CSV table of C-alpha atoms in Angstrom, one decimal:
chain,number,residue,atom,x,y,z
Z,1,UNK,CA,-57.7,-82.5,-32.9
Z,2,UNK,CA,-56.2,-82.0,-29.8
Z,3,UNK,CA,-53.2,-79.8,-31.8
Z,4,UNK,CA,-55.5,-77.9,-33.3
Z,5,UNK,CA,-57.2,-77.0,-29.9
Z,6,UNK,CA,-54.0,-75.9,-28.8
Z,7,UNK,CA,-53.1,-74.0,-31.7
Z,8,UNK,CA,-56.2,-71.9,-31.6
Z,9,UNK,CA,-55.4,-71.3,-27.4
Z,10,UNK,CA,-51.9,-70.3,-28.4
Z,11,UNK,CA,-53.2,-67.8,-30.9
Z,12,UNK,CA,-55.6,-66.3,-28.6
Z,13,UNK,CA,-53.4,-65.9,-25.8
Z,14,UNK,CA,-50.5,-64.2,-28.7
Z,15,UNK,CA,-53.6,-61.5,-29.2
Z,16,UNK,CA,-54.3,-60.8,-25.6
Z,17,UNK,CA,-50.5,-60.2,-25.1
Z,18,UNK,CA,-50.4,-57.7,-27.7
Z,19,UNK,CA,-53.3,-55.8,-26.7
Z,20,UNK,CA,-52.1,-55.9,-22.7
Z,21,UNK,CA,-53.6,-57.6,-19.6
Z,22,UNK,CA,-56.0,-55.4,-18.1
Z,23,UNK,CA,-53.9,-56.0,-14.3
Z,24,UNK,CA,-50.3,-57.2,-13.9
Z,25,UNK,CA,-49.8,-61.1,-13.6
Z,26,UNK,CA,-48.6,-62.6,-10.3
Z,27,UNK,CA,-45.9,-64.2,-12.2
Z,28,UNK,CA,-43.2,-62.3,-15.1
Z,29,UNK,CA,-43.5,-63.4,-18.5
Z,30,UNK,CA,-40.4,-65.1,-20.2
Z,31,UNK,CA,-40.2,-62.0,-22.5
Z,32,UNK,CA,-40.1,-58.3,-21.9
Z,33,UNK,CA,-43.0,-56.2,-23.2
Z,34,UNK,CA,-42.2,-53.9,-26.4
Z,35,UNK,CA,-44.1,-51.1,-24.3
Z,36,UNK,CA,-43.1,-50.6,-20.9
Z,37,UNK,CA,-45.9,-50.3,-18.0
Z,38,UNK,CA,-46.8,-47.1,-16.6
Z,39,UNK,CA,-46.7,-48.0,-13.2
Z,40,UNK,CA,-43.2,-49.7,-12.3
Z,41,UNK,CA,-43.6,-52.9,-10.1
Z,42,UNK,CA,-42.8,-52.8,-6.4
Z,43,UNK,CA,-40.7,-55.3,-6.7
Z,44,UNK,CA,-37.5,-54.5,-9.3
Z,45,UNK,CA,-35.8,-57.7,-10.8
Z,46,UNK,CA,-32.7,-58.3,-9.5
Z,47,UNK,CA,-31.0,-58.9,-12.7
Z,48,UNK,CA,-30.8,-55.5,-14.7
Z,49,UNK,CA,-32.1,-55.7,-18.4
Z,50,UNK,CA,-29.3,-56.2,-21.3
Z,51,UNK,CA,-30.8,-52.9,-23.0
Z,52,UNK,CA,-30.8,-49.7,-20.7
Z,53,UNK,CA,-34.1,-47.6,-20.9
Z,54,UNK,CA,-34.2,-44.5,-23.3
Z,55,UNK,CA,-35.6,-42.7,-20.7
Z,56,UNK,CA,-33.7,-42.3,-17.1
Z,57,UNK,CA,-35.7,-43.2,-14.0
Z,58,UNK,CA,-37.0,-40.1,-11.8
Z,59,UNK,CA,-35.0,-41.5,-8.9
Z,60,UNK,CA,-30.9,-42.8,-9.2
Z,61,UNK,CA,-30.3,-45.8,-7.9
Z,62,UNK,CA,-28.2,-46.4,-4.8
Z,63,UNK,CA,-25.5,-48.2,-7.1
Z,64,UNK,CA,-24.1,-46.5,-10.0
Z,65,UNK,CA,-24.0,-48.2,-13.3
Z,66,UNK,CA,-20.2,-49.2,-14.9
Z,67,UNK,CA,-21.2,-47.4,-17.8
Z,68,UNK,CA,-21.9,-43.2,-18.0
Z,69,UNK,CA,-25.1,-42.5,-19.5
Z,70,UNK,CA,-25.5,-40.4,-22.4
Z,71,UNK,CA,-27.2,-37.5,-20.8
Z,72,UNK,CA,-25.4,-35.9,-17.8
Z,73,UNK,CA,-27.4,-35.6,-14.9
Z,74,UNK,CA,-28.2,-32.2,-13.5
Z,75,UNK,CA,-26.8,-33.2,-10.0
Z,76,UNK,CA,-23.3,-33.8,-9.5
Z,77,UNK,CA,-22.4,-36.8,-7.6
Z,78,UNK,CA,-21.2,-36.8,-4.0
Z,79,UNK,CA,-18.0,-38.9,-5.0
Z,80,UNK,CA,-16.0,-37.9,-7.9
Z,81,UNK,CA,-15.3,-40.2,-10.5
Z,82,UNK,CA,-11.7,-42.0,-10.8
Z,83,UNK,CA,-11.5,-41.1,-14.3
Z,84,UNK,CA,-12.1,-37.5,-15.7
Z,85,UNK,CA,-14.5,-37.3,-18.5
Z,86,UNK,CA,-13.2,-36.5,-22.0
Z,87,UNK,CA,-15.5,-33.4,-22.5
Z,88,UNK,CA,-15.2,-31.0,-19.9
Z,89,UNK,CA,-18.2,-29.4,-18.3
Z,90,UNK,CA,-19.6,-26.1,-19.6
Z,91,UNK,CA,-19.6,-24.8,-16.1
Z,92,UNK,CA,-16.8,-24.8,-13.6
Z,93,UNK,CA,-17.5,-26.3,-10.3
Z,94,UNK,CA,-16.1,-24.2,-7.4
Z,95,UNK,CA,-13.5,-26.3,-5.6
Z,96,UNK,CA,-13.1,-25.5,-1.9
Z,97,UNK,CA,-9.3,-26.7,-2.3
Z,98,UNK,CA,-7.1,-25.8,-5.1
Z,99,UNK,CA,-5.7,-28.6,-7.0
Z,100,UNK,CA,-2.0,-30.3,-6.5
Z,101,UNK,CA,-0.8,-29.5,-10.0
Z,102,UNK,CA,-1.2,-26.4,-12.0
Z,103,UNK,CA,-3.2,-26.4,-15.0
Z,104,UNK,CA,-1.3,-26.3,-18.6
Z,105,UNK,CA,-3.0,-23.4,-19.5
Z,106,UNK,CA,-3.4,-20.4,-17.1
Z,107,UNK,CA,-7.1,-18.8,-16.2
Z,108,UNK,CA,-8.2,-15.9,-18.0
Z,109,UNK,CA,-9.1,-14.2,-14.7
Z,110,UNK,CA,-6.7,-14.6,-12.2
Z,111,UNK,CA,-7.4,-15.8,-8.6
Z,112,UNK,CA,-8.3,-13.3,-5.7
Z,113,UNK,CA,-5.8,-15.2,-3.3
Z,114,UNK,CA,-2.2,-15.7,-4.9
Z,115,UNK,CA,-0.3,-19.3,-4.9
Z,116,UNK,CA,1.9,-20.1,-1.9
Z,117,UNK,CA,4.6,-21.2,-4.6
Z,118,UNK,CA,5.3,-18.4,-7.2
Z,119,UNK,CA,6.4,-19.4,-10.8
Z,120,UNK,CA,9.7,-20.0,-11.3
Z,121,UNK,CA,9.8,-17.7,-14.2
Z,122,UNK,CA,9.1,-14.2,-14.3
Z,123,UNK,CA,6.2,-12.6,-16.8
Z,124,UNK,CA,7.4,-11.4,-19.7
Z,125,UNK,CA,5.0,-7.9,-19.1
Z,126,UNK,CA,5.4,-6.5,-15.3
Z,127,UNK,CA,2.1,-5.6,-14.1
Z,128,UNK,CA,0.7,-2.0,-13.7
Z,129,UNK,CA,-0.2,-2.9,-10.3
Z,130,UNK,CA,2.2,-3.1,-7.7
Z,131,UNK,CA,1.6,-6.5,-5.3
Z,132,UNK,CA,0.1,-5.8,-1.7
Z,133,UNK,CA,3.4,-7.4,0.1
Z,134,UNK,CA,6.7,-6.2,-1.3
Z,135,UNK,CA,9.3,-8.8,-1.6
Z,136,UNK,CA,11.7,-9.4,0.8
Z,137,UNK,CA,14.8,-9.0,-1.5
Z,138,UNK,CA,14.2,-6.3,-3.8
Z,139,UNK,CA,15.6,-6.5,-7.4
Z,140,UNK,CA,19.1,-5.0,-8.1
Z,141,UNK,CA,18.0,-3.3,-11.4
Z,142,UNK,CA,17.0,-0.1,-10.7
Z,143,UNK,CA,16.4,2.8,-13.1
Z,144,UNK,CA,13.7,5.7,-14.5
Z,145,UNK,CA,13.1,4.8,-17.9
Z,146,UNK,CA,11.5,7.1,-20.5
Z,147,UNK,CA,8.7,6.8,-23.1
Z,148,UNK,CA,9.8,6.1,-26.8
Z,149,UNK,CA,7.4,5.2,-29.8
Z,150,UNK,CA,7.2,1.7,-30.9
Z,151,UNK,CA,5.9,1.2,-34.4
Z,152,UNK,CA,6.0,-2.8,-33.9
Z,153,UNK,CA,3.3,-4.0,-36.6
Z,154,UNK,CA,0.1,-4.6,-34.7
Z,155,UNK,CA,1.1,-3.4,-31.5
Z,156,UNK,CA,2.6,0.3,-32.0
Z,157,UNK,CA,2.2,2.5,-29.1
Z,158,UNK,CA,4.5,4.2,-26.6
Z,159,UNK,CA,6.8,2.4,-24.2
Z,160,UNK,CA,9.0,2.7,-21.3
Z,161,UNK,CA,10.7,-0.7,-20.8
Z,162,UNK,CA,14.0,0.8,-21.0
Z,163,UNK,CA,14.3,-1.1,-24.7
Z,164,UNK,CA,14.6,2.3,-26.9
Z,165,UNK,CA,16.9,2.1,-30.0
Z,166,UNK,CA,20.4,3.1,-29.6
Z,167,UNK,CA,19.8,6.5,-31.8
Z,168,UNK,CA,16.8,7.4,-29.5
Z,169,UNK,CA,18.7,6.7,-26.0
Z,170,UNK,CA,21.4,9.1,-27.4
Z,171,UNK,CA,19.3,11.8,-28.3
Z,172,UNK,CA,16.7,12.2,-25.3
Z,173,UNK,CA,15.5,15.3,-26.0
Z,174,UNK,CA,14.4,14.7,-29.5
Z,175,UNK,CA,12.9,11.2,-29.3
Z,176,UNK,CA,12.0,10.3,-25.4
Z,177,UNK,CA,9.4,12.0,-23.3
Z,178,UNK,CA,8.6,11.7,-19.9
Z,179,UNK,CA,4.9,11.4,-20.0
Z,180,UNK,CA,3.3,8.7,-21.8
Z,181,UNK,CA,0.5,11.2,-23.0
Z,182,UNK,CA,3.6,13.6,-24.5
Z,183,UNK,CA,4.9,10.6,-26.4
Z,184,UNK,CA,1.2,9.7,-27.9
Z,185,UNK,CA,0.5,13.3,-28.7
Z,186,UNK,CA,4.0,13.6,-30.2
Z,187,UNK,CA,3.9,10.5,-32.5
Z,188,UNK,CA,0.7,8.8,-32.2
Z,189,UNK,CA,-1.7,11.6,-32.7
Z,190,UNK,CA,-5.1,12.1,-34.5
Z,191,UNK,CA,-7.2,8.8,-34.6
Z,192,UNK,CA,-4.1,6.6,-33.4
Z,193,UNK,CA,-3.7,8.9,-29.8
Z,194,UNK,CA,-6.7,7.2,-28.0
Z,195,UNK,CA,-5.5,3.3,-28.9
Z,196,UNK,CA,-2.0,4.4,-27.7
Z,197,UNK,CA,-3.1,6.0,-24.5
Z,198,UNK,CA,-5.6,2.8,-24.1
Z,199,UNK,CA,-1.9,0.8,-23.9
Z,200,UNK,CA,-2.1,1.4,-19.7
Z,201,UNK,CA,-5.0,2.7,-17.6
Z,202,UNK,CA,-5.4,6.6,-17.5
Z,203,UNK,CA,-5.0,6.5,-13.8
Z,204,UNK,CA,-1.2,7.0,-13.1
Z,205,UNK,CA,-2.1,5.6,-9.4
Z,206,UNK,CA,-2.3,2.4,-11.0
Z,207,UNK,CA,0.1,2.2,-13.5
Z,208,UNK,CA,3.3,4.5,-13.6
Z,209,UNK,CA,2.4,6.7,-17.1
Z,210,UNK,CA,4.6,9.7,-15.9
Z,211,UNK,CA,7.6,10.5,-14.5
Z,212,UNK,CA,8.1,13.7,-11.5
Z,213,UNK,CA,10.7,16.5,-11.6
Z,214,UNK,CA,11.5,18.9,-9.0
Z,215,UNK,CA,10.0,22.5,-9.8
Z,216,UNK,CA,12.5,24.7,-9.1
Z,217,UNK,CA,11.6,27.2,-11.7
Z,218,UNK,CA,8.3,27.5,-10.7
Z,219,UNK,CA,7.0,27.6,-7.1
Z,220,UNK,CA,9.8,25.4,-5.9
Z,221,UNK,CA,7.6,23.8,-3.1
Z,222,UNK,CA,7.4,20.3,-4.7
Z,223,UNK,CA,7.4,18.0,-7.6
Z,224,UNK,CA,5.6,18.0,-10.9
Z,225,UNK,CA,4.8,15.3,-13.5
Z,226,UNK,CA,3.0,17.7,-16.1
Z,227,UNK,CA,5.8,16.1,-18.7
Z,228,UNK,CA,7.3,20.4,-18.8
Z,229,UNK,CA,10.4,19.5,-17.1
Z,230,UNK,CA,13.7,21.2,-18.5
Z,231,UNK,CA,15.9,19.8,-21.3
Z,232,UNK,CA,18.4,19.4,-19.0
Z,233,UNK,CA,16.7,17.3,-16.8
Z,234,UNK,CA,15.4,15.0,-19.7
Z,235,UNK,CA,18.9,14.7,-20.9
Z,236,UNK,CA,20.1,13.5,-17.5
Z,237,UNK,CA,16.9,11.8,-16.4
Z,238,UNK,CA,18.2,9.3,-14.1
Z,239,UNK,CA,19.3,11.8,-11.5
Z,240,UNK,CA,16.4,14.4,-11.8
Z,241,UNK,CA,13.6,12.4,-12.9
Z,242,UNK,CA,11.6,9.9,-10.3
Z,243,UNK,CA,9.0,7.2,-10.5
Z,244,UNK,CA,6.9,8.4,-8.0
Z,245,UNK,CA,6.2,11.6,-6.1
Z,246,UNK,CA,7.7,10.3,-2.7
Z,247,UNK,CA,10.8,9.6,-4.6
Z,248,UNK,CA,11.4,13.0,-6.1
Z,249,UNK,CA,10.4,14.9,-2.5
Z,250,UNK,CA,12.9,12.4,-0.7
Z,251,UNK,CA,15.5,13.2,-3.2
Z,252,UNK,CA,15.0,17.0,-4.0
Z,253,UNK,CA,12.7,18.2,-1.1
Z,254,UNK,CA,13.9,15.9,2.0
Z,255,UNK,CA,13.8,19.1,4.3
Z,256,UNK,CA,10.0,20.0,3.5
Z,257,UNK,CA,8.9,16.2,2.7
Z,258,UNK,CA,5.5,16.2,3.9
Z,259,UNK,CA,4.5,19.2,2.3
Z,260,UNK,CA,5.9,17.9,-0.9
Z,261,UNK,CA,4.5,14.4,-0.7
Z,262,UNK,CA,1.1,15.6,1.0
Z,263,UNK,CA,1.5,13.3,3.6
Z,264,UNK,CA,1.1,13.0,7.0
Z,265,UNK,CA,3.8,12.3,9.3
Z,266,UNK,CA,3.8,9.2,12.1
Z,267,UNK,CA,5.0,10.8,15.1
Z,268,UNK,CA,6.4,8.6,17.9
Z,269,UNK,CA,7.8,11.0,20.5
Z,270,UNK,CA,4.6,13.0,21.1
Z,271,UNK,CA,3.5,16.2,19.5
Z,272,UNK,CA,5.0,19.0,21.4
Z,273,UNK,CA,7.5,20.9,19.9
Z,274,UNK,CA,9.7,24.5,20.7
Z,275,UNK,CA,8.7,27.5,18.8
Z,276,UNK,CA,11.3,29.3,18.1
Z,277,UNK,CA,9.4,31.7,15.6
Z,278,UNK,CA,8.0,34.0,18.4
Z,279,UNK,CA,11.2,36.5,18.6
Z,280,UNK,CA,12.6,35.3,21.9
Z,281,UNK,CA,9.5,33.8,23.5
Z,282,UNK,CA,10.1,30.6,25.1
Z,283,UNK,CA,6.9,28.7,24.1
Z,284,UNK,CA,6.3,25.0,23.3
Z,285,UNK,CA,3.2,24.4,20.9
Z,286,UNK,CA,1.3,21.0,19.9
Z,287,UNK,CA,-0.4,22.4,17.1
Z,288,UNK,CA,0.0,20.1,14.2
Z,289,UNK,CA,2.4,22.6,12.6
Z,290,UNK,CA,5.8,20.6,13.1
Z,291,UNK,CA,8.5,21.9,11.1
Z,292,UNK,CA,9.9,19.0,8.8
Z,293,UNK,CA,13.5,19.1,10.0
Z,294,UNK,CA,12.1,18.5,13.5
Z,295,UNK,CA,10.0,15.6,12.2
Z,296,UNK,CA,13.3,14.3,10.8
Z,297,UNK,CA,14.6,14.0,14.5
Z,298,UNK,CA,11.5,13.4,16.8
Z,299,UNK,CA,13.7,12.2,19.3
Z,300,UNK,CA,15.5,15.0,20.3
Z,301,UNK,CA,13.0,18.0,19.3
Z,302,UNK,CA,9.5,16.4,20.3
Z,303,UNK,CA,8.1,15.5,23.5
Z,304,UNK,CA,4.7,13.9,24.9
Z,305,UNK,CA,3.9,16.6,27.5
Z,306,UNK,CA,4.2,20.3,27.7
Z,307,UNK,CA,6.5,20.1,31.0
Z,308,UNK,CA,9.2,18.0,29.2
Z,309,UNK,CA,9.3,19.8,26.1
Z,310,UNK,CA,9.8,23.2,28.5
Z,311,UNK,CA,12.4,21.5,30.5
Z,312,UNK,CA,14.5,20.3,27.5
Z,313,UNK,CA,14.5,23.3,25.0
Z,314,UNK,CA,13.5,26.2,27.8
Z,315,UNK,CA,14.8,25.0,31.1
Z,316,UNK,CA,16.4,28.6,31.6
Z,317,UNK,CA,12.7,30.2,31.4
Z,318,UNK,CA,10.8,27.4,32.4
Z,319,UNK,CA,8.0,29.2,34.2
Z,320,UNK,CA,7.3,31.5,31.2
Z,321,UNK,CA,7.1,28.4,29.1
Z,322,UNK,CA,4.8,26.6,31.3
Z,323,UNK,CA,3.0,29.8,31.9
Z,324,UNK,CA,3.5,29.5,35.7
Z,325,UNK,CA,4.4,32.3,38.1
Z,326,UNK,CA,8.0,31.9,39.3
Z,327,UNK,CA,8.3,31.5,43.2
Z,328,UNK,CA,12.1,32.1,44.9
Z,329,UNK,CA,14.0,29.6,47.3
Z,330,UNK,CA,14.6,32.4,50.0
Z,331,UNK,CA,18.3,31.3,49.7
Z,332,UNK,CA,21.0,34.1,48.5
Z,333,UNK,CA,22.7,35.0,45.4
Z,334,UNK,CA,24.9,38.0,43.9
Z,335,UNK,CA,23.8,41.2,42.8
Z,336,UNK,CA,26.3,42.1,40.8
Z,337,UNK,CA,25.1,45.7,39.2
Z,338,UNK,CA,24.9,47.0,43.4
Z,339,UNK,CA,27.7,44.6,44.5
Z,340,UNK,CA,25.6,43.1,47.2
Z,341,UNK,CA,24.2,39.8,48.4
Z,342,UNK,CA,20.3,39.7,47.8
Z,343,UNK,CA,17.9,36.9,48.5
Z,344,UNK,CA,15.7,34.6,46.1
Z,345,UNK,CA,12.4,35.9,46.2
Z,346,UNK,CA,9.8,38.7,45.2
Z,347,UNK,CA,9.2,41.6,47.1
Z,348,UNK,CA,11.0,44.4,49.2
Z,349,UNK,CA,14.4,44.2,50.1
Z,350,UNK,CA,16.5,42.0,50.7
Z,351,UNK,CA,14.5,40.2,48.1
Z,352,UNK,CA,16.3,41.0,45.1
Z,353,UNK,CA,13.7,39.0,42.6
Z,354,UNK,CA,13.6,35.4,41.8
Z,355,UNK,CA,16.9,34.1,40.6
Z,356,UNK,CA,17.8,33.4,37.4
Z,357,UNK,CA,18.8,29.6,36.7
Z,358,UNK,CA,22.3,30.5,36.2
Z,359,UNK,CA,22.8,32.1,39.5
Z,360,UNK,CA,24.5,30.4,42.4
Z,361,UNK,CA,22.6,30.1,45.1
Z,362,UNK,CA,23.5,30.2,49.0
Z,363,UNK,CA,21.8,29.0,52.5
Z,364,UNK,CA,23.1,32.5,53.9
Z,365,UNK,CA,24.0,35.8,53.4
Z,366,UNK,CA,27.5,35.4,54.7
Z,367,UNK,CA,28.3,32.6,52.7
Z,368,UNK,CA,27.4,34.3,49.9
Z,369,UNK,CA,29.5,37.4,50.6
Z,370,UNK,CA,32.5,35.1,51.8
Z,371,UNK,CA,32.4,33.3,48.5
Z,372,UNK,CA,31.5,35.9,45.8
Z,373,UNK,CA,32.2,39.1,47.9
Z,374,UNK,CA,35.0,38.4,49.7
Z,375,UNK,CA,36.5,42.2,49.0
Z,376,UNK,CA,33.9,44.3,50.1
Z,377,UNK,CA,34.1,44.6,53.7
Z,378,UNK,CA,30.8,45.5,54.6
Z,379,UNK,CA,28.8,43.1,52.5
Z,380,UNK,CA,27.0,41.5,55.3
Z,381,UNK,CA,25.5,44.8,56.1
Z,382,UNK,CA,24.4,46.1,52.8
């Protein structure tokens, strides 16, 4: 009878456990429930469960687990893991410092800041845009390359890498062009033209798609890049054609470089220059129309002030250059036309007008007569 009563009591307890107690017990059960409670206990257990829950907690624990969860967290941890994951994240993190080791694969988008250590091997294809800072040691190879048609399968177009076939190189007027446009138009016309021109950006300021030549048959005031150079220039393109406007102007129009290149000179010695175009007038100007040959020798031709310019280039006519009134010294000099000594002043006799810069002056009339007109007996009384 006692055994039967105990059995009934056990079955009733099991039934109540399946339905759930109306309130949590003070003492935890020896077996965990199949359904977790809606409210977690205020005191978590000291020993974690053998099986992790399917639903992660809203608040992460202070101590990370030894095994990572199947679902990554929305927020990355403050401390990176010692072992990287096998599957990279879909969105890269923004690292404050670059890694010590380069990646095996280059990124599709270049970085805004170049690396401090350049690669040992140069790239197979040069970039269209030059670097912001020139290298300290320029390359030894230099030349002007014309555009030639390249019918390579899947990559046809016009190139100017200097690798044209020999039969093209020996007959440049037939095969080669000074602009990519002329080459594409000649060999890849029609529907292939746009694809040919699209090999490089159309703006030749960013990519060298045309060469410059001196316009001797036209206005002869500068260099052109229209691809209409004479055949003799194309045949000797290394001499007559240039990669840039400045290079062409410096080579063929150095006497008028700034007008040819459309650039503004940097004046290091002032902006006053002597004006010798006025038909004998003694004038210094600062109107910004300095001839190029003077800019080429600024140290001699240019001055920082009007006075310095006049003193250097018109010292014999200083007053006219400065726009001032000449004042004599009241000393004496020889008037060879009247064969007498006159005074360096303006007005009536004995003034003979303001002496020229080359006149030799004397303190007295007697000294002047004795030194210059000693054979004239009455020189002192004239």
